[in-house]
Coordinates of C-alpha atoms in Angstrom, one line a residue:
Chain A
X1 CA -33.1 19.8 -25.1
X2 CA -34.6 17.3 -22.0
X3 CA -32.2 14.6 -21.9
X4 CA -33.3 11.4 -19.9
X5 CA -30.6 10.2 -17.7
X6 CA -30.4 7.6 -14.9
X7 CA -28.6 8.8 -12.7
X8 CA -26.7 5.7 -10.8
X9 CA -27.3 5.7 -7.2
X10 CA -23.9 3.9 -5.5
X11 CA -23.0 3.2 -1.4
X12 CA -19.8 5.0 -0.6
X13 CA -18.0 2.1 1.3
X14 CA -16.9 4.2 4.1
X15 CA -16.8 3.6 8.1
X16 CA -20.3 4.1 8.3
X17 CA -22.0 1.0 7.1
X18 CA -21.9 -1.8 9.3
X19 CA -22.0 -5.2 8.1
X20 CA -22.2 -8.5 9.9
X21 CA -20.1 -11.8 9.4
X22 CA -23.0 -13.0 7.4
X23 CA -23.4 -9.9 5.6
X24 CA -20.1 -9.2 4.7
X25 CA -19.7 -12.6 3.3
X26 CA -22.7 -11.8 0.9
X27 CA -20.4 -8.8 -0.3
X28 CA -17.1 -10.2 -0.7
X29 CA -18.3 -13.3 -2.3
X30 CA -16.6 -15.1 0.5
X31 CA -17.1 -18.1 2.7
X32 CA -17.2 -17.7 6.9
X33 CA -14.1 -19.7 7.1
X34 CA -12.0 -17.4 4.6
X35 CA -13.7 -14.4 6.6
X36 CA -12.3 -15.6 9.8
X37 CA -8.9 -16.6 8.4
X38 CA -8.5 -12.7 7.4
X39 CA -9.7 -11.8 10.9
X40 CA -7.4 -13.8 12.5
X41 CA -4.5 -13.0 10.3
X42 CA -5.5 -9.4 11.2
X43 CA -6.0 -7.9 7.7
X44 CA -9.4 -6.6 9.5
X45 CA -10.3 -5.6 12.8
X46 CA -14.2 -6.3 13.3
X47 CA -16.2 -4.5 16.7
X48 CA -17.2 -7.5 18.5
X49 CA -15.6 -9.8 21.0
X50 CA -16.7 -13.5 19.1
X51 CA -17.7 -13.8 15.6
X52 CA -21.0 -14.0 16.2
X53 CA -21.4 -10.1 17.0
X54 CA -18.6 -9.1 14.6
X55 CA -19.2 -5.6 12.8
X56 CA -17.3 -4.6 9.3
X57 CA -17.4 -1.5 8.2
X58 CA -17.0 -0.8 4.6
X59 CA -13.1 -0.5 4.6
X60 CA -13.1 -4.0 5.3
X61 CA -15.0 -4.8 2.3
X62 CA -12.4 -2.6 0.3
X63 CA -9.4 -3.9 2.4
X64 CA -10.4 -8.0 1.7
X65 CA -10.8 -7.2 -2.6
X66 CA -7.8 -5.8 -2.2
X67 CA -5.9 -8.7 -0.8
X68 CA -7.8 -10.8 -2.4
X69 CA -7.1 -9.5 -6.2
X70 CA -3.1 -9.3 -4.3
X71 CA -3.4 -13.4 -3.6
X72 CA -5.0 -14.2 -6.4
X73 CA -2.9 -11.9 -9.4
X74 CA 0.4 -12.2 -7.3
X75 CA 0.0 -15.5 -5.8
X76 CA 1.5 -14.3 -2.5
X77 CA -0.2 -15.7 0.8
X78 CA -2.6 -14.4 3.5
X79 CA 0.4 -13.0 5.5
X80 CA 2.0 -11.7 2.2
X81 CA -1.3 -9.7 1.6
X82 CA -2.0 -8.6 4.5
X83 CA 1.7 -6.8 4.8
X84 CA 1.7 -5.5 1.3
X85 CA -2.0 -3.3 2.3
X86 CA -0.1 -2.1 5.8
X87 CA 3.2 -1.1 3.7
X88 CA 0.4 0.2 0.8
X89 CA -1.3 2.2 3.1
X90 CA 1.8 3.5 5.1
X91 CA 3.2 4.7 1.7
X92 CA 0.2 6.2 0.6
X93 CA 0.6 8.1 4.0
X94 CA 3.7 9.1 3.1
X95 CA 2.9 10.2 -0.1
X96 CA 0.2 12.5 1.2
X97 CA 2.9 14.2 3.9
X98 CA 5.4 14.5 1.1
X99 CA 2.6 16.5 -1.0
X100 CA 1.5 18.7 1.7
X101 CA 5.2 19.2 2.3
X102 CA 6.0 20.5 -1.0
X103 CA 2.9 22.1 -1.2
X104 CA 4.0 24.3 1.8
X105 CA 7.6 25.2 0.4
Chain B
X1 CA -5.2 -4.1 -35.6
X2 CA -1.7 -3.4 -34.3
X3 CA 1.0 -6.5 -34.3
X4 CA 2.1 -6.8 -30.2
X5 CA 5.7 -7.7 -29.7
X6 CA 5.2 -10.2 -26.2
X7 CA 8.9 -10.0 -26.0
X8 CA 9.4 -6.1 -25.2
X9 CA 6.4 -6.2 -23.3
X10 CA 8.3 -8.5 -21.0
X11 CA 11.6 -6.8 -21.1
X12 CA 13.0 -9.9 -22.4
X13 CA 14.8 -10.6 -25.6
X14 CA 13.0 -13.7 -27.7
X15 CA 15.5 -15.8 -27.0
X16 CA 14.6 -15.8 -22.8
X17 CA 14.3 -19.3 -21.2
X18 CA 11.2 -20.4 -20.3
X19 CA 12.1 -19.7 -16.4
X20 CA 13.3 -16.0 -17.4
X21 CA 10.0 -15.2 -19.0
X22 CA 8.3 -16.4 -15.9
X23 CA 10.5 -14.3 -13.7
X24 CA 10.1 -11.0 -16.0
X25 CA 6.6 -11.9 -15.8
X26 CA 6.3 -11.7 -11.9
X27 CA 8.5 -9.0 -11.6
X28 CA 6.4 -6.8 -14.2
X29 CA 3.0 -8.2 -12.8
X30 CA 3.9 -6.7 -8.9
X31 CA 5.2 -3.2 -10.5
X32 CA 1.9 -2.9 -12.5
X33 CA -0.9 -4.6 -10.1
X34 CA -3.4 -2.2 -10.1
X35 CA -3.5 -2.0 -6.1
X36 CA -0.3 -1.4 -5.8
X37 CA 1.4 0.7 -9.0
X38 CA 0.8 4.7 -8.9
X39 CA 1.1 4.5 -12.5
X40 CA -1.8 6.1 -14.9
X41 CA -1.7 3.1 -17.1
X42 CA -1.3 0.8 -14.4
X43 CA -4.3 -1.2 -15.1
X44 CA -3.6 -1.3 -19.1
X45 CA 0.0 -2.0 -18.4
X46 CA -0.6 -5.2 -15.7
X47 CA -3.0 -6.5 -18.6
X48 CA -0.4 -6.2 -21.3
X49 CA 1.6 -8.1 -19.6
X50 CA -0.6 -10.7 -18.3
X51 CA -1.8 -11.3 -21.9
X52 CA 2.4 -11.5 -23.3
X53 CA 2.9 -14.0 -20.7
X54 CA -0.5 -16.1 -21.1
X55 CA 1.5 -16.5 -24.8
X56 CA 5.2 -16.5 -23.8
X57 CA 4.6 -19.3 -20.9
X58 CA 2.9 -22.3 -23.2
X59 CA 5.8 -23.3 -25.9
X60 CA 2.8 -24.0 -28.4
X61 CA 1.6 -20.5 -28.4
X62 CA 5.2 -19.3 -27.9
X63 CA 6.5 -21.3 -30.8
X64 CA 3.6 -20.2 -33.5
X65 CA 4.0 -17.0 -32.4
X66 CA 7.7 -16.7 -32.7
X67 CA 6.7 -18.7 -36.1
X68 CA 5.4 -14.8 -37.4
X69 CA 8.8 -14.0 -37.0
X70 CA 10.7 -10.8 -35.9
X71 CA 9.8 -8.5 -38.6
X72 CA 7.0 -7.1 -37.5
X73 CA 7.3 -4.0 -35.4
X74 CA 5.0 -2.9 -32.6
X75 CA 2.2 -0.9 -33.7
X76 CA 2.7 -2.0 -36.9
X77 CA -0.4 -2.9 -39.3
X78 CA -1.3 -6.7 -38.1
X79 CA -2.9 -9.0 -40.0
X80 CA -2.0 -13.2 -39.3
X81 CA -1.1 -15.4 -42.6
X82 CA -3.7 -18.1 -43.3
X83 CA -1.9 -21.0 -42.1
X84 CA 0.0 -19.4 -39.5
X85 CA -0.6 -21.6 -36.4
X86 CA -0.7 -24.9 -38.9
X87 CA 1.0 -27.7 -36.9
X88 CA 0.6 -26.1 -33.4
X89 CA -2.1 -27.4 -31.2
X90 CA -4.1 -25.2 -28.5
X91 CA -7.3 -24.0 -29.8
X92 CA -9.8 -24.0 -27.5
X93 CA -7.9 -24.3 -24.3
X94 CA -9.4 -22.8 -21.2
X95 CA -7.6 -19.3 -20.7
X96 CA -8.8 -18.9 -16.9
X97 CA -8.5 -15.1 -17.0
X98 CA -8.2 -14.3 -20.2
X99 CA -10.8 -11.8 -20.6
X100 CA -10.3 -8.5 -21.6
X101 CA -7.1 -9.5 -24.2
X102 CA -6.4 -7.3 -27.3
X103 CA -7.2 -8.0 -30.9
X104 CA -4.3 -8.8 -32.1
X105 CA -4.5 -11.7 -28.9
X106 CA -7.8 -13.0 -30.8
X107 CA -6.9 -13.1 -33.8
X108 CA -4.2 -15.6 -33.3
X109 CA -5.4 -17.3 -30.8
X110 CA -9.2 -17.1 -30.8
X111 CA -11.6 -16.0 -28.1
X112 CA -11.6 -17.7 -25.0
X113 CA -14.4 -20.0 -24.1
X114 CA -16.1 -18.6 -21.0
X115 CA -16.2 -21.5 -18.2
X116 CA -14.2 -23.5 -20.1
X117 CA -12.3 -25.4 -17.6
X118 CA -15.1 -24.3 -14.9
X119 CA -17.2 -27.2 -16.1
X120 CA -19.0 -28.2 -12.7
X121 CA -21.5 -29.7 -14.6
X122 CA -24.2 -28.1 -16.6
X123 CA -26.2 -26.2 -13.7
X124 CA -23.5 -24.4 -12.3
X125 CA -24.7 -21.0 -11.1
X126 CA -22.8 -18.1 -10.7
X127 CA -22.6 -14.8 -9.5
X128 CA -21.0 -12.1 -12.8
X129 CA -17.7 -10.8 -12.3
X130 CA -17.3 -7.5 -10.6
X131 CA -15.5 -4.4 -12.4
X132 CA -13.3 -1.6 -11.3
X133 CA -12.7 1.9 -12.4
X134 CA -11.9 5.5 -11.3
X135 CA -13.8 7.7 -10.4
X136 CA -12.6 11.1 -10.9
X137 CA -14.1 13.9 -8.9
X138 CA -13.5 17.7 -8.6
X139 CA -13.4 18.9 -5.1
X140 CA -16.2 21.5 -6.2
X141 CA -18.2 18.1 -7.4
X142 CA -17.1 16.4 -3.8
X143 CA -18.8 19.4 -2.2
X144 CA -22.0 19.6 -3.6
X145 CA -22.4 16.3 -5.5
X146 CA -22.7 15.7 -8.9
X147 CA -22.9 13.6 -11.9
X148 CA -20.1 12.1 -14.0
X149 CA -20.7 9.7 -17.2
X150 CA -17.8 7.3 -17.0
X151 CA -17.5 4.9 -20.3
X152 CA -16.4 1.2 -19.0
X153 CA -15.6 -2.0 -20.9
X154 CA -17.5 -4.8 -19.6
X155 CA -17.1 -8.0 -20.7
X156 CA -19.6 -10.4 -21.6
X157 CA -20.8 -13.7 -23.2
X158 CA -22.7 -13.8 -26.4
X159 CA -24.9 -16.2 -27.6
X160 CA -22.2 -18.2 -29.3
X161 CA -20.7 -18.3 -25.9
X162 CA -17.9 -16.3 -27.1
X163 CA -16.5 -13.1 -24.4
X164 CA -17.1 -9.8 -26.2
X165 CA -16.2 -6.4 -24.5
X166 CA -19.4 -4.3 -24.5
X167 CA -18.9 -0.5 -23.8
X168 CA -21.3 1.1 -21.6
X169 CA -21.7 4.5 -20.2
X170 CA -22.8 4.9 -16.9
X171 CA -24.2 8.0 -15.1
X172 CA -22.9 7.8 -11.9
X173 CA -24.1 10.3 -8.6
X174 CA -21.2 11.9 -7.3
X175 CA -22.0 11.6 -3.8
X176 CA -22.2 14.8 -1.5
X177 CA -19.0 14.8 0.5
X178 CA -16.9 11.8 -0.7
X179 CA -13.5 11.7 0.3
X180 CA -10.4 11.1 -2.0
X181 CA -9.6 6.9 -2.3
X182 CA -13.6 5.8 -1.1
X183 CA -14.7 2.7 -3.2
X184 CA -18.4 3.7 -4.3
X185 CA -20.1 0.3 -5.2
X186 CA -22.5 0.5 -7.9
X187 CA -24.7 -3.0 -7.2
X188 CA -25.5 -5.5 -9.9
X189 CA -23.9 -3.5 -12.9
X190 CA -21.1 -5.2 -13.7
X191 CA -21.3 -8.5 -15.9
X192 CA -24.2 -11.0 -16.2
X193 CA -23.9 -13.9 -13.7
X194 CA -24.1 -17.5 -15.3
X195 CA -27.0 -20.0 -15.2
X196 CA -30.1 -17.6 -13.3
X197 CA -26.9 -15.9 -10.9
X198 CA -27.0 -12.4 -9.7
X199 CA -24.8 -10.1 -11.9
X200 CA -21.8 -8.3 -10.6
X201 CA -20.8 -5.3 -9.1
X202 CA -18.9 -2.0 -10.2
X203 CA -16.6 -0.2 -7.5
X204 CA -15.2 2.8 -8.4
X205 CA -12.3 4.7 -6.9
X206 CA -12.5 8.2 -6.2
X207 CA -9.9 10.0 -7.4
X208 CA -9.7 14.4 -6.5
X209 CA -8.9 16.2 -9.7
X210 CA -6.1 18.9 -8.8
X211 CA -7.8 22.5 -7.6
X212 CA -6.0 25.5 -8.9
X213 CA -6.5 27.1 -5.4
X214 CA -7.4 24.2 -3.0
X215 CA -6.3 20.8 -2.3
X216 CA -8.3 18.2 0.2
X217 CA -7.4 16.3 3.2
X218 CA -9.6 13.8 3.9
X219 CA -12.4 16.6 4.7
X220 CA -10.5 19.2 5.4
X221 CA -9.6 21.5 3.0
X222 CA -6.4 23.7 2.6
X223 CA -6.0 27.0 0.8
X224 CA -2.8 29.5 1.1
X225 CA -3.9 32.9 1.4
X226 CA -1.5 35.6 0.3
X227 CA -1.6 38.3 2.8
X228 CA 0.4 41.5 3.1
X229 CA 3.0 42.7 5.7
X230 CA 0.7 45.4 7.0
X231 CA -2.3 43.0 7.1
X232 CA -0.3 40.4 9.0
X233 CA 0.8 43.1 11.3
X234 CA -1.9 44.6 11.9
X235 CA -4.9 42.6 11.8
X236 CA -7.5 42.5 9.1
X237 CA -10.7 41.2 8.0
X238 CA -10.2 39.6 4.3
X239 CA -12.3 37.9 2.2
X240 CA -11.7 34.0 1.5
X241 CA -13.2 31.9 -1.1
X242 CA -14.1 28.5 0.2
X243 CA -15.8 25.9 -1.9
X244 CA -19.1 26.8 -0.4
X245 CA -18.5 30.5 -1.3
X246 CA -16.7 33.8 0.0
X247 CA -16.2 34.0 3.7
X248 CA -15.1 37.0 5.8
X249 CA -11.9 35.7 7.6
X250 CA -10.3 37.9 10.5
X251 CA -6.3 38.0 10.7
X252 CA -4.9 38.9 13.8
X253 CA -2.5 41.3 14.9
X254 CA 0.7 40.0 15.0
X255 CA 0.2 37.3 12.8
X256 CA 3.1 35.3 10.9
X257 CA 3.7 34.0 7.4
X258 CA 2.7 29.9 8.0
X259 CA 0.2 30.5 10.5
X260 CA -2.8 28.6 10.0
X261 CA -6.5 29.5 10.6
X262 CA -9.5 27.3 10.6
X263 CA -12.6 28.1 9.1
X264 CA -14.8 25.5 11.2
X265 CA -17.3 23.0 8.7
X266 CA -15.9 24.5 5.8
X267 CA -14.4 22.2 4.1
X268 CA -15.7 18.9 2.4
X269 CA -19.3 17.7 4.1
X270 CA -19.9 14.6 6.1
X271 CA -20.7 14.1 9.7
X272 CA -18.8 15.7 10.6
X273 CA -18.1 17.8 8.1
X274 CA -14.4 18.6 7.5
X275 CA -12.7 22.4 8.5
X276 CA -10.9 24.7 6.2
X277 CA -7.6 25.7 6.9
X278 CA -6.1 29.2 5.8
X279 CA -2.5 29.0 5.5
X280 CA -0.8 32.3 5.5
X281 CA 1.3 33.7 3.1
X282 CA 3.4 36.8 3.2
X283 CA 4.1 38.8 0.2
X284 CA 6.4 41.7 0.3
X285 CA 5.7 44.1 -2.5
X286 CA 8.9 44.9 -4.7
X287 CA 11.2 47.7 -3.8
X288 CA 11.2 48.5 -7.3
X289 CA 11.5 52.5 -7.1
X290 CA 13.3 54.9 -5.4
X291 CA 10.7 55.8 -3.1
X292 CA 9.7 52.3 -2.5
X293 CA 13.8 51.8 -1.7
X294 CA 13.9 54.6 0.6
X295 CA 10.7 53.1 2.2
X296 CA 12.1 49.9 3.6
X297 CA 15.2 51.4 4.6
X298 CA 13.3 53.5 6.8
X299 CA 11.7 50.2 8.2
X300 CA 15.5 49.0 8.5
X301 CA 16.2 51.9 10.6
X302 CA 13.3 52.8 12.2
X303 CA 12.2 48.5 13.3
X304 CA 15.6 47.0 13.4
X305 CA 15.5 42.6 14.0
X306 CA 17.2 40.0 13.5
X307 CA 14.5 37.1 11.9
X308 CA 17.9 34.6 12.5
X309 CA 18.1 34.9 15.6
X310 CA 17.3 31.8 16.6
X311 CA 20.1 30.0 14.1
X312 CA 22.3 31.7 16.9
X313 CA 23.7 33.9 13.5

């Protein structure tokens, strides 16, 4: 039995695509100004010494819904966001040395 | 369709103020947000409550729907009284995110206008809202790609301009060498965008499915190998499965229970592609008969150590 399936095709948002300010505007759904605000409040870190060369990669993309869904669901600010993903991530560090540890014993 | 009780949902009992339902509500909202709760039901859980409090906060809503009264139990066989909500007044007020609420949610209080209170005139033009699920993936899938159907609830606008969940099934490519947490965006497949606006996207999560033999970090890959004293001794070639297939894998002479070896671009693919790590494993066999007794007291006698020496004991 032949089966037609379309197969959906996605981009892994991962440190190799490259996205500029422009760009990664277009993905978020996001204006310049709130782009820089999460640059400046140093949520992301984009290649590039003045935003007119920045480069994102596509952790940023995932790293900005993130703290966007965080502002908008929780109502905490910028700041707020930004250290809930660096206490997120940390523990999601953690969690992964605490598996490997018990994995080992 | 199953009566909801809003009040356990919130942890609060019916007769909460007004301020304690809105501090139940935050508290529950942070444990559950998607992004941050580890929870399976996370997602169903943070909606739950979102959907208790949307009723609990407005003392309309709250009112008719202590008006139903306590005697209905969760999970119980719902269906609302004809004149239920006489009297009350908020049909047809603009629930900003209500989308996605149960049944028993519509049936007392209808379904909620999309745009309502978004009214920027007639010609507004928008982009459809994006979607997010899990993805999960077997690391034998992360290794040499794949395809998964995944069933997601969409929302969308009928003709009526009423929000109706429509479930679709989606054949997503696993992509060769995805790592455990990646977002995969699937463009323009999430809902319709408003007035000529491009339609949303999906992301999906990947999630690793547990391996009964190996487990992933980022790429690498990490698999204990049980070896036996005499092979750890004194060297040996053994064979090791990978996910790419048997390898031949040389031990050593001298070699220790913990050591690891690295099988170089074995693990999961990428540039560059991740290593497999070989963790040994020693396992003694039992001294379950006389001769087997007599054997490692020979061993006692004849290669006497102390393994604590360092604990100065």
């Amino acid at each position: 039995m032949k089966q037609d399936i379309i197969a959906l095709t996605g981009i892994v948002l991962d440190e190799n695509l490259d996205f500029s300010l422009g760009e990664l505007c277009r993905q978020c759904g996001m204006s310049v100004e709130e782009v820089i605000a999460i640059v400046e409040e140093g949520l992301v870190e984009p290649k590039g010494v003045n935003y007119r060369v920045w480069r994102f990669d596509g952790k940023a993309v995932r790293r900005i819904q993130i703290a966007r869904r965080l502002q908008r669901d929780l109502r905490v600010n910028l700041a707020g966001a930004a250290l809930a993903l660096e206490l997120l991530e940390e523990l999601e560090e953690l969690r992964r040395l605490y598996c490997r540890l018990n994995y080992q014993s | 369709m199953d009566f909801k009780d809003y009040y356990k949902i919130l942890e609060v009992p019916r007769e909460a103020s007004q301020d304690d339902i809105k501090r139940a509500y935050r508290k529950l909202a942070r444990k559950y947000h998607p992004d941050v709760s580890k929870e399976s039901d996370a997602e169903a859980r943070f909606k739950e409550v979102g959907e208790a409090y949307e009723v609990l906060k407005d003392p309309d809503k709250r009112a008719a729907y202590d008006r139903l009264g306590a005697q209905w139990q969760p999970g119980q066989e719902f269906r609302p009284p004809p004149d239920w909500d006489q009297g009350f007044e908020f049909r047809g007020g603009g629930f900003a995110d209500a989308r996605g609420f149960s049944d028993f949610f519509e049936a007392l209080f209808g379904r909620p206008l999309r745009g309502a209170g978004a009214t920027q005139g007639a010609h507004f033009r928008t982009k459809g809202e994006d979607h997010y699920a899990k993805l999960p993936v077997s690391l034998e899938e992360a290794y040499q790609g794949g395809l998964r159907a995944l069933t997601i609830q969409i929302p969308e606008v009928d003709v009526q301009g009423q929000v109706i969940n429509r479930t679709r099934t989606l054949n997503v490519k696993i992509p060769v060498g995805v790592m455990e947490g990646q977002r995969i965006r699937l463009v323009s497949q999430g809902s319709p965008g408003f007035g000529g606006g491009p339609s949303g996207d999906i992301f999906l999560e990947v999630l690793f499915l547990p391996h009964p033999l190996f487990r992933a970090e980022k790429r690498d890959i990490y698999l204990d190998l049980p070896i036996t004293p005499w092979e750890a001794a004194l060297g040996q070639t053994v064979t090791v499965p990978t996910l790419g297939g048997k390898v031949e894998l040389k031990i050593s002479p001298g070699s220790q229970s913990g050591k690891k070896l690295r099988l170089k671009g074995r693990g999961l693919p990428g540039k560059p592609a991740g290593d497999q790590y070989v963790v040994l494993r020693m396992v003694t066999p039992a001294a379950d008969t006389p001769a087997a007794k007599a054997f490692y007291q020979q061993m006692a006698l004849d290669m006497p150590m102390n393994p604590r020496a360092e604990l100065g004991v």
